[in-house]
XYZ file of C-alpha atoms in Angstrom:
666
model
C 0.003 0.002 -0.001
C 1.324 3.404 -1.028
C 2.037 6.006 1.594
C 2.770 9.707 1.451
C 6.444 8.887 1.945
C 6.792 7.921 -1.708
C 5.332 11.231 -2.881
C 7.812 14.026 -3.754
C 6.920 17.687 -3.204
C 8.654 20.901 -4.272
C 9.346 24.056 -2.278
C 6.332 25.728 -3.923
C 4.062 22.846 -2.895
C 5.395 22.990 0.671
C 4.607 26.713 0.696
C 1.007 26.010 -0.367
C 0.653 23.309 2.285
C 1.861 25.681 5.003
C 0.044 28.721 3.610
C 3.199 30.842 3.269
C 5.423 32.168 0.500
C 8.181 30.125 -1.049
C 10.797 32.454 0.435
C 9.620 31.500 3.931
C 10.152 27.809 3.156
C 13.639 28.580 1.858
C 14.364 30.351 5.131
C 13.114 27.372 7.159
C 15.340 25.094 5.161
C 18.369 27.328 5.750
C 17.786 28.036 9.438
C 16.509 24.700 10.740
C 18.840 21.733 10.724
C 15.828 19.505 11.321
C 14.220 20.444 8.000
C 13.837 17.337 5.783
C 16.723 16.597 3.422
C 16.308 16.649 -0.323
C 15.333 13.313 -1.905
C 15.444 14.403 -5.554
C 15.334 17.268 -8.031
C 18.119 19.846 -8.253
C 19.679 22.381 -5.909
C 17.417 25.147 -7.250
C 14.318 22.914 -7.610
C 14.687 20.325 -4.844
C 12.107 17.703 -3.982
C 11.297 16.383 -0.523
C 9.356 13.487 0.970
C 5.749 14.509 1.605
C 5.590 12.368 4.759
C 8.727 13.944 6.202
C 7.545 17.440 5.334
C 4.149 16.834 6.922
C 5.751 15.575 10.122
C 8.177 18.519 10.285
C 5.375 21.056 9.739
C 3.267 19.440 12.452
C 6.173 19.334 14.903
C 6.853 23.036 14.306
C 3.216 24.192 14.333
C 3.216 25.426 10.753
C 0.115 23.735 9.270
C -2.881 25.962 8.479
C -6.588 25.083 8.380
C -6.620 23.772 4.792
C -3.382 21.864 5.029
C -5.224 18.553 4.803
C -6.352 19.282 1.247
C -2.943 20.597 0.239
C -1.306 17.481 1.663
C -3.714 15.379 -0.357
C -3.225 17.028 -3.742
C 0.405 15.935 -4.464
C -0.747 12.348 -4.180
C -3.307 12.927 -6.941
C -0.579 14.430 -9.108
C 1.651 11.362 -8.868
C -1.147 9.121 -10.158
C 0.225 10.000 -13.573
C -2.217 10.707 -16.372
C -4.770 13.489 -16.522
C -7.617 10.982 -16.873
C -6.530 8.836 -13.933
C -6.350 11.768 -11.517
C -9.610 13.258 -12.834
C -11.494 9.987 -12.440
C -10.014 9.599 -8.943
C -11.403 13.023 -7.948
C -14.823 12.065 -9.338
C -14.719 8.800 -7.398
C -13.774 10.717 -4.245
C -16.800 12.965 -4.733
C -19.057 9.903 -5.070
C -17.698 8.454 -1.830
C -18.064 11.780 -0.023
C -21.774 11.757 -0.826
C -22.212 8.007 -0.257
C -20.060 7.064 2.764
C -21.031 3.410 2.527
C -20.047 3.092 -1.141
C -17.447 0.410 -1.748
C -17.454 -0.121 -5.513
C -16.349 2.546 -7.942
C -18.806 4.210 -10.298
C -15.879 4.771 -12.652
C -13.040 2.420 -13.474
C -9.872 3.489 -11.662
C -6.677 1.814 -10.541
C -6.435 0.300 -7.029
C -4.107 3.146 -5.947
C -6.589 5.771 -7.238
C -9.437 3.978 -5.449
C -7.537 3.993 -2.143
C -6.707 7.682 -2.598
C -10.366 8.463 -3.391
C -11.388 6.775 -0.142
C -8.898 8.882 1.844
C -10.076 12.053 0.101
C -13.673 11.186 0.931
C -12.783 10.717 4.582
C -11.014 14.085 4.637
C -13.933 15.717 2.856
C -16.427 14.500 5.421
C -14.277 16.105 8.112
C -13.382 19.374 6.381
C -16.403 19.882 4.095
C -17.337 17.648 1.184
C -18.154 20.327 -1.385
C -15.186 22.494 -0.405
C -12.821 19.532 -0.707
C -14.212 18.503 -4.092
C -14.062 22.057 -5.479
C -10.490 22.407 -4.209
C -9.356 19.192 -5.899
C -11.228 20.011 -9.116
C -9.746 23.510 -9.308
C -6.217 22.227 -8.744
C -6.777 19.583 -11.410
C -8.007 22.185 -13.911
C -5.045 24.465 -13.152
C -2.592 21.589 -13.604
C -4.039 20.641 -16.997
C -5.024 24.112 -18.197
C -3.254 23.656 -21.554
C -5.204 20.470 -22.297
C -8.637 21.674 -21.246
C -10.949 24.492 -22.250
C -13.383 25.603 -19.558
C -16.025 28.319 -19.401
C -15.123 30.968 -16.761
C -17.741 31.266 -14.031
C -18.685 34.905 -14.862
C -19.255 34.005 -18.520
C -21.271 30.919 -17.570
C -23.476 33.038 -15.286
C -23.970 35.626 -18.041
C -24.943 32.971 -20.595
C -27.443 31.392 -18.218
C -28.978 34.768 -17.396
C -29.316 35.614 -21.100
C -30.994 32.296 -21.916
C -33.599 32.667 -19.163
C -34.274 36.281 -20.126
C -34.688 35.476 -23.828
C -36.897 32.377 -23.629
C -40.630 32.961 -23.922
C -43.572 30.995 -22.552
C -44.735 29.984 -19.112
C -42.752 28.079 -16.534
C -43.423 24.346 -16.629
C -43.559 22.142 -13.566
C -40.025 21.082 -14.360
C -37.495 23.144 -16.282
C -35.238 21.235 -18.726
C -31.666 22.424 -19.281
C -29.342 20.896 -21.904
C -25.608 21.130 -22.552
C -24.424 18.709 -25.276
C -20.688 19.375 -24.688
C -20.605 20.053 -20.966
C -16.920 19.628 -20.029
C -16.754 19.693 -16.230
C -20.233 21.214 -15.920
C -19.633 24.949 -15.465
C -22.538 25.952 -17.729
C -25.175 23.565 -16.398
C -24.268 24.449 -12.802
C -24.779 28.136 -13.634
C -28.062 27.306 -15.376
C -29.377 25.493 -12.299
C -28.525 28.498 -10.134
C -30.195 30.892 -12.568
C -33.207 28.606 -13.006
C -33.766 28.481 -9.269
C -33.603 32.279 -9.110
C -35.921 32.747 -12.094
C -38.613 30.443 -10.715
C -38.199 31.350 -7.069
C -37.352 27.719 -6.349
C -41.002 26.838 -7.162
C -40.113 24.252 -9.793
C -37.554 21.546 -10.248
C -34.776 21.511 -12.831
C -33.953 18.589 -15.059
C -30.354 18.773 -16.325
C -29.251 16.753 -19.335
C -25.575 16.975 -20.198
C -23.287 15.107 -22.540
C -19.501 14.884 -22.733
C -17.377 12.531 -24.850
C -14.375 12.640 -22.477
C -15.044 10.109 -19.675
C -12.991 12.005 -17.056
C -14.770 15.299 -17.765
C -18.161 13.582 -17.776
C -17.449 11.977 -14.396
C -16.389 15.313 -12.902
C -19.463 17.069 -14.340
C -21.677 14.406 -12.774
C -19.946 14.903 -9.433
C -20.355 18.681 -9.633
C -24.075 18.390 -10.402
C -24.551 15.986 -7.513
C -23.320 18.672 -5.126
C -25.490 21.307 -6.851
C -28.500 19.053 -6.245
C -27.948 19.410 -2.497
C -29.184 23.003 -2.680
C -31.765 22.759 -5.465
C -34.481 20.438 -6.727
C -32.418 18.934 -9.531
C -32.573 15.727 -11.543
C -29.320 15.405 -13.452
C -28.119 12.954 -16.075
C -24.649 13.145 -17.624
C -24.030 10.892 -20.609
C -20.602 9.953 -21.914
C -20.953 10.211 -25.686
C -20.244 12.324 -28.759
C -23.602 14.072 -28.980
C -23.212 15.045 -32.634
C -22.534 11.486 -33.787
C -24.632 9.576 -31.244
C -27.098 11.839 -29.470
C -28.223 10.231 -26.171
C -31.059 12.770 -25.801
C -32.386 12.772 -29.366
C -36.052 12.909 -28.320
C -35.619 15.541 -25.597
C -36.792 19.138 -26.005
C -35.262 21.669 -23.613
C -36.392 25.030 -22.280
C -32.802 26.288 -22.115
C -29.666 25.064 -23.886
C -26.135 26.298 -23.232
C -22.955 25.203 -24.987
C -19.261 26.016 -25.341
C -18.438 23.500 -28.100
C -15.007 22.444 -29.360
C -13.729 24.788 -32.081
C -12.226 24.087 -35.516
C -12.700 20.321 -35.453
C -12.694 18.870 -38.948
C -13.512 15.306 -37.900
C -16.942 16.036 -36.473
C -18.891 13.426 -38.466
C -19.547 15.203 -41.768
C -19.763 12.033 -43.864
C -21.926 9.862 -41.587
C -24.259 12.756 -40.648
C -24.866 14.117 -44.153
C -28.551 13.121 -44.115
C -29.238 13.910 -40.452
C -32.647 15.436 -39.771
C -31.147 18.113 -37.517
C -29.815 20.077 -40.501
C -33.047 21.967 -41.179
C -31.122 25.153 -41.940
C -28.697 23.477 -44.338
C -25.988 20.815 -44.306
C -23.032 22.227 -42.336
C -19.901 22.287 -44.531
C -17.023 20.104 -43.406
C -15.146 23.263 -42.341
C -18.084 24.609 -40.279
C -18.520 22.248 -37.300
C -19.707 25.154 -35.152
C -22.807 25.511 -37.339
C -23.525 21.830 -36.728
C -23.564 22.569 -32.979
C -25.855 25.561 -33.549
C -28.402 23.404 -35.386
C -28.019 20.612 -32.827
C -29.052 23.058 -30.095
C -32.009 24.399 -32.106
C -33.228 20.839 -32.773
C -33.486 20.318 -29.011
C -35.421 23.483 -28.132
C -39.078 23.551 -27.206
C -41.170 26.274 -28.894
C -40.025 29.517 -27.290
C -36.932 27.868 -25.810
C -33.615 29.722 -25.926
C -30.016 28.670 -26.468
C -26.758 30.564 -25.968
C -23.580 29.229 -27.567
C -19.957 30.424 -27.508
C -18.438 30.618 -31.013
C -15.207 31.874 -32.599
C -15.680 35.153 -34.515
C -14.949 33.619 -37.932
C -18.275 31.718 -37.816
C -20.069 35.052 -38.259
C -18.417 35.824 -41.591
C -16.854 32.745 -43.224
C -18.008 32.315 -46.812
C -18.766 28.605 -46.378
C -21.430 29.273 -43.746
C -23.298 32.171 -45.312
C -26.194 30.019 -46.573
C -26.914 28.608 -43.110
C -26.523 32.037 -41.477
C -29.070 33.409 -43.946
C -31.528 30.632 -43.125
C -31.074 31.188 -39.381
C -31.850 34.899 -39.833
C -34.846 34.426 -42.168
C -36.531 32.002 -39.781
C -35.818 34.187 -36.743
C -33.784 31.459 -35.047
C -30.701 33.692 -34.677
C -31.936 36.559 -32.535
C -28.719 38.286 -31.452
C -24.921 38.154 -31.621
C -22.700 39.552 -28.859
C -18.990 40.170 -29.509
C -17.062 39.596 -26.256
C -13.769 41.234 -25.293
C -10.569 39.217 -25.760
C -9.817 37.241 -22.625
C -13.421 36.256 -21.895
C -12.669 32.558 -22.432
C -10.129 30.305 -24.138
C -8.542 31.087 -26.551
C -7.921 34.337 -24.654
C -6.391 36.263 -27.563
C -9.643 36.028 -29.603
C -12.795 38.126 -29.365
C -15.304 35.298 -29.013
C -19.009 35.699 -29.709
C -22.240 34.648 -28.060
C -24.977 33.602 -30.458
C -28.452 33.894 -28.931
C -30.901 31.456 -30.526
C -34.622 30.978 -29.978
C -37.173 28.535 -31.348
C -40.341 30.147 -32.684
C -42.898 30.321 -29.834
C -45.664 28.819 -31.999
C -43.375 26.244 -33.562
C -43.970 27.652 -37.057
C -40.267 28.428 -37.574
C -41.032 31.635 -39.469
C -39.856 35.140 -38.668
C -42.409 37.859 -38.210
C -42.610 40.659 -40.797
C -39.993 43.307 -40.265
C -37.875 40.943 -38.156
C -34.407 42.248 -37.414
C -31.354 40.999 -35.550
C -29.725 42.582 -32.531
C -25.941 42.940 -32.781
C -23.989 43.926 -29.667
C -20.328 44.928 -29.638
C -18.948 44.569 -26.093
C -15.269 44.431 -27.058
C -14.590 47.786 -25.419
C -14.800 46.144 -21.994
C -11.418 44.493 -22.394
C -8.977 45.372 -19.628
C -6.441 47.995 -20.623
C -3.065 48.845 -19.174
C -2.491 45.531 -17.402
C -2.093 41.811 -17.842
C -4.845 40.537 -15.571
C -6.828 37.826 -17.337
C -10.393 38.465 -18.394
C -12.467 41.575 -19.086
C -14.118 43.868 -16.578
C -16.939 41.419 -15.874
C -19.329 43.644 -13.922
C -19.607 46.460 -16.482
C -19.597 43.906 -19.317
C -22.522 41.982 -17.830
C -24.441 45.180 -17.097
C -23.988 46.397 -20.690
C -24.927 43.116 -22.383
C -28.008 42.509 -20.261
C -29.104 46.110 -20.760
C -28.834 45.707 -24.538
C -30.680 42.387 -24.645
C -33.590 43.758 -22.617
C -34.643 45.500 -25.846
C -34.579 42.288 -27.892
C -38.382 42.035 -28.198
C -39.093 45.763 -27.794
C -38.636 47.331 -31.252
C -39.105 50.866 -29.930
C -36.816 50.526 -26.913
C -33.672 52.629 -26.794
C -30.426 50.709 -27.183
C -27.161 51.551 -25.427
C -24.206 52.640 -27.537
C -22.547 49.576 -28.994
C -25.818 47.753 -29.739
C -27.832 48.086 -32.940
C -30.856 46.499 -34.605
C -30.071 45.517 -38.168
C -32.965 44.805 -40.593
C -32.789 41.471 -42.384
C -32.622 43.210 -45.750
C -29.256 44.674 -44.715
C -27.912 41.350 -43.453
C -29.057 39.032 -46.238
C -26.521 40.163 -48.819
C -23.805 38.143 -50.575
C -21.787 37.793 -47.356
C -24.457 37.468 -44.619
C -21.890 38.794 -42.151
C -23.278 39.058 -38.599
C -20.091 40.409 -36.983
C -21.345 43.147 -34.586
C -18.354 45.445 -35.128
C -19.289 45.790 -38.790
C -22.568 47.518 -37.928
C -21.962 49.233 -34.588
C -20.062 52.389 -33.813
C -20.115 52.494 -30.051
C -19.446 55.787 -28.366
C -17.524 55.932 -25.119
C -20.413 57.376 -23.132
C -21.488 54.752 -20.559
C -24.805 54.233 -18.874
C -25.305 54.863 -15.168
C -25.384 51.108 -14.564
C -22.025 50.671 -16.314
C -20.487 53.549 -14.361
C -21.618 52.040 -11.079
C -20.036 48.694 -11.998
C -16.746 50.348 -12.976
C -16.641 52.361 -9.719
C -17.076 49.106 -7.808
C -14.276 47.474 -9.802
C -11.940 50.422 -9.137
C -12.670 50.263 -5.408
C -11.898 46.526 -5.304
C -8.633 47.042 -7.199
C -7.508 49.873 -4.922
C -8.235 47.781 -1.823
C -6.103 44.967 -3.230
C -3.343 47.457 -4.113
C -3.309 48.862 -0.581
C -2.940 45.355 0.844
C -0.045 44.558 -1.504
C 1.617 47.923 -0.837
C 1.487 47.322 2.917
C 3.285 44.001 2.537
C 5.951 45.440 0.235
C 6.512 48.441 2.508
C 7.708 46.068 5.219
C 10.780 45.093 3.182
C 14.093 46.078 4.767
C 17.222 46.961 2.776
C 20.880 46.906 3.741
C 22.605 49.487 1.556
C 26.020 48.858 3.094
C 26.122 45.189 2.192
C 28.675 44.748 -0.654
C 27.344 42.879 -3.671
C 29.064 41.591 -6.783
C 27.435 41.134 -10.162
C 28.162 39.090 -13.250
C 27.222 39.802 -16.863
C 24.835 37.648 -18.888
C 27.652 36.967 -21.336
C 29.762 35.475 -18.552
C 26.821 33.361 -17.366
C 26.464 32.007 -20.898
C 30.166 31.085 -20.955
C 29.831 29.400 -17.565
C 26.895 27.289 -18.807
C 24.442 28.784 -16.317
C 22.096 29.763 -19.132
C 21.736 29.703 -22.910
C 20.879 32.777 -24.984
C 18.952 32.778 -28.289
C 18.044 35.885 -30.278
C 14.670 36.090 -32.019
C 14.523 36.707 -35.748
C 12.112 37.802 -38.436
C 10.322 34.696 -39.794
C 11.090 33.894 -43.429
C 8.653 35.075 -46.089
C 5.557 32.895 -46.255
C 6.032 31.480 -42.769
C 3.391 33.628 -41.098
C 0.185 31.661 -40.673
C -3.263 32.073 -39.171
C -4.011 28.446 -38.423
C -2.682 24.914 -38.751
C 0.384 23.743 -36.865
C 1.542 27.178 -35.756
C 2.567 29.121 -32.664
C 1.923 32.773 -31.705
C 4.516 35.288 -32.895
C 5.509 38.033 -30.433
C 7.205 41.197 -31.690
C 8.446 44.442 -30.152
C 5.456 46.205 -31.737
C 3.160 43.873 -29.799
C 4.915 44.790 -26.550
C 4.419 48.474 -27.286
C 0.692 47.792 -27.795
C -0.883 45.465 -25.238
C 1.660 42.642 -25.120
C -0.581 40.161 -26.971
C 1.006 38.341 -29.936
C -0.632 39.725 -33.088
C 0.472 37.029 -35.506
C 1.334 33.381 -35.859
C 4.111 31.452 -37.557
C 4.476 27.859 -38.672
C 6.363 25.871 -36.026
C 8.944 24.563 -38.460
C 9.706 28.109 -39.662
C 10.055 29.745 -36.213
C 13.778 30.474 -35.579
C 13.373 30.836 -31.792
C 10.503 29.594 -29.625
C 10.192 30.595 -25.962
C 8.976 27.730 -23.779
C 7.340 27.931 -20.356
C 9.970 28.922 -17.768
C 12.255 30.752 -20.217
C 13.229 34.341 -19.437
C 12.305 36.653 -22.313
C 14.092 40.000 -22.698
C 13.173 42.831 -25.074
C 16.483 44.218 -26.272
C 15.421 47.740 -27.279
C 15.343 50.758 -24.978
C 11.816 51.917 -25.829
C 10.337 48.539 -24.909
C 12.941 47.207 -22.477
C 11.561 44.583 -20.126
C 12.229 41.042 -18.933
C 9.824 38.396 -17.689
C 9.432 34.667 -17.124
C 7.359 33.224 -19.940
C 4.316 31.401 -18.493
C 2.109 30.916 -21.555
C 2.131 28.480 -24.478
C 5.201 28.141 -26.749
C 5.685 31.482 -28.536
C 7.948 32.439 -31.429
C 10.099 35.537 -30.832
C 10.630 38.243 -33.417
C 13.661 40.525 -33.878
C 15.160 42.220 -30.768
C 13.545 39.676 -28.437
C 15.752 37.153 -26.649
C 15.088 33.847 -24.868
C 17.275 32.906 -21.896
C 16.970 29.311 -20.725
C 18.519 28.792 -17.285
C 20.235 25.779 -15.807
C 17.955 25.222 -12.772
C 20.904 23.870 -10.812
C 22.596 27.281 -11.033
C 19.943 29.976 -11.523
C 16.371 30.736 -10.500
C 14.467 32.043 -13.544
C 12.366 34.543 -11.564
C 15.473 35.839 -9.810
C 17.201 36.284 -13.173
C 14.221 38.101 -14.705
C 13.959 40.417 -11.697
C 17.614 41.412 -11.935
C 17.515 41.906 -15.700
C 14.437 44.137 -15.811
C 15.853 46.724 -13.391
C 15.667 50.036 -15.355
C 19.207 51.047 -14.344
C 20.469 47.756 -15.719
C 18.895 48.445 -19.103
C 20.256 51.995 -19.239
C 23.788 50.841 -18.496
C 23.615 48.140 -21.170
C 22.107 50.421 -23.842
C 24.295 50.998 -26.878
C 23.133 54.605 -27.447
C 21.201 57.302 -25.634
C 18.108 57.360 -27.887
C 14.925 55.398 -27.196
C 15.381 53.483 -30.442
C 18.783 52.111 -29.424
C 19.342 48.468 -28.670
C 20.265 46.893 -25.365
C 23.302 44.626 -25.355
C 21.801 41.627 -23.560
C 25.232 40.167 -22.760
C 26.137 43.302 -20.778
C 23.135 43.091 -18.450
C 24.216 42.400 -14.872
C 22.955 39.746 -12.439
C 23.615 39.560 -8.691
C 25.899 36.760 -7.586
C 23.994 34.992 -4.845
C 23.720 31.446 -3.476
C 20.708 29.518 -4.726
C 18.900 29.713 -1.384
C 19.125 33.517 -1.364
C 18.080 33.651 -5.028
C 14.769 32.030 -4.058
C 14.084 34.717 -1.453
C 14.843 37.483 -3.961
C 12.701 35.741 -6.592
C 9.709 35.726 -4.242
C 9.985 39.492 -3.718
C 10.527 40.111 -7.443
C 7.300 38.215 -8.174
C 5.397 40.196 -5.561
C 6.682 43.429 -7.029
C 5.698 42.339 -10.541
C 2.192 41.429 -9.344
C 1.921 44.847 -7.683
C 2.977 46.517 -10.935
C 0.376 44.567 -12.905
C -2.413 45.501 -10.527
C -1.236 49.126 -10.591
C -1.455 49.110 -14.398
C -4.953 47.635 -14.179
C -6.013 50.358 -11.741
C -4.441 53.046 -13.926
C -6.164 51.862 -17.090
C -9.565 51.436 -15.478
C -9.214 54.705 -13.564
C -8.276 56.689 -16.684
C -11.241 55.251 -18.549
C -13.535 56.119 -15.651
C -12.226 59.698 -15.395
C -12.676 60.203 -19.139
C -16.220 58.831 -19.075
C -17.280 60.989 -16.131
C -15.587 64.041 -17.671
C -17.521 63.547 -20.916
C -20.791 63.259 -19.016
C -20.047 66.413 -17.023
C -19.027 68.378 -20.120
C -22.279 67.328 -21.787
C -24.303 68.722 -18.883
C -25.252 65.343 -17.505
C -24.958 66.210 -13.787
C -28.203 65.854 -11.861
C -28.200 68.981 -9.627
């Protein structure tokens, strides 16, 4: 039988277990001879025995209230595959809810089954739902590059839209469908919204489908916990709902979906004569339009569906015939363009398509029918790198616009427009909102209130971070020596690669490609604006590499945390030897403004920075970790400060415009 002794943990994991920063753990290791000895890893990234660490923390009184969950998680990680650990978490949830359960509902290894039993025991002591949500969130964070989830604020917005748009009375039981449910974010939000809409006077029947067995098991576990608070009957099927629909005869009041994008093998050949394609056979290159029609086929008269789609679906030539049919029949009621960062992929301005089945089942649009197009892209965060848009003002704006969906004479906020069918049904049938809207910057009172609330929250967080940083103490008399990057390269402590301009014809928009980052992108918002074929990319920065911009006007250095990214001219990738250098320590030293000025080749802002002349402190590895922790805190503070600055400037401008226009209520 496996024990925690065979499970390795890193310094970062020990810090999470104890609820402290990594620098504190490094200090414990340096100051306490009794601290467990390293059992693996490297000097800069050592690994320790989980059992020994747990015992040491207990002996020294350094375990916090959630340490039990943190102690449990490393054991799920060492199970190996994503599926094995995910199924183990689902099995743990089943045992938490059914203490007497002995046989698994899902097939897992004996080790995973034993771990699930221990997790269930812990959950019953520390809170079953809290333990499950903790394990699920850690699992999603660990496999974020393999999974695409719907952020909770977006899921809540989609559910609210669907319930607002549907027409007809409330039945005794409300039916909600998600044919590609993932881990169940959308259906959980729909249950919450359904309970609010009906005042908990009716039950909710949830039907969900997911082809990935691990995701389906986790969605089922999530819905089981949701059922504790609401009258819910849930069924999660493991199947490909396009190819083999387990709910073919079901008609739903509300349908929500965030389907897989750009899949070519979605069943085009075997589904060519499927009865769901009442608006036209989806082309092989338009799987998203197959999902749209799948949702419509499952709606009751007056039922509503909201689906997340990539922006190209609104304008691609191959789909114009189906888009035209959706508009003529009144099935496509509105399109909302979301800000980049609303959901994966975060660099794309995704869209919400709002669909509704004809209330009388006739499938015909009323005379003078038009479509509502809403451009909400202006709610993207500016001036910072925090993920996601400003959710509160975004939600207020979108819901305000959609309130006028069935009120032809209602006033629309700036950024929303009704477009007559005669203007949409041209040769392109392009329903991209930005093509028809010209939003002004004047916000509504509801939007202003949401932005003020966001600013207040950001400033509170900034004050808390500033207080912690102000406690730092500095010893100016302590002599320090530095070493140049060039010398570190010669010593083998790191490797240095300079980015280059991709060869002609290498830039791509799809296929087997990676994002391309340039200096121009850094001077804008830092988001890669292009892509390049992998085989044509001269230099690709991997996760953990230090990236340096070698030009004075855009000088900066950071640890790359995203997907593999090709680097353009004047960008450099530094890959450290973890036995000699801490990447965050290196990035912190390199991005010091004085360092960049000293290494600049000329005085002008267009001059280049000689990367090899940049200086790095010479410190032992243990001290590097402490510096790295402070560098990260300082970088986080800077990011939040940029967020506050961008949001604050936008707020000041909006209020100034309102005042100058005589909008003050005196």
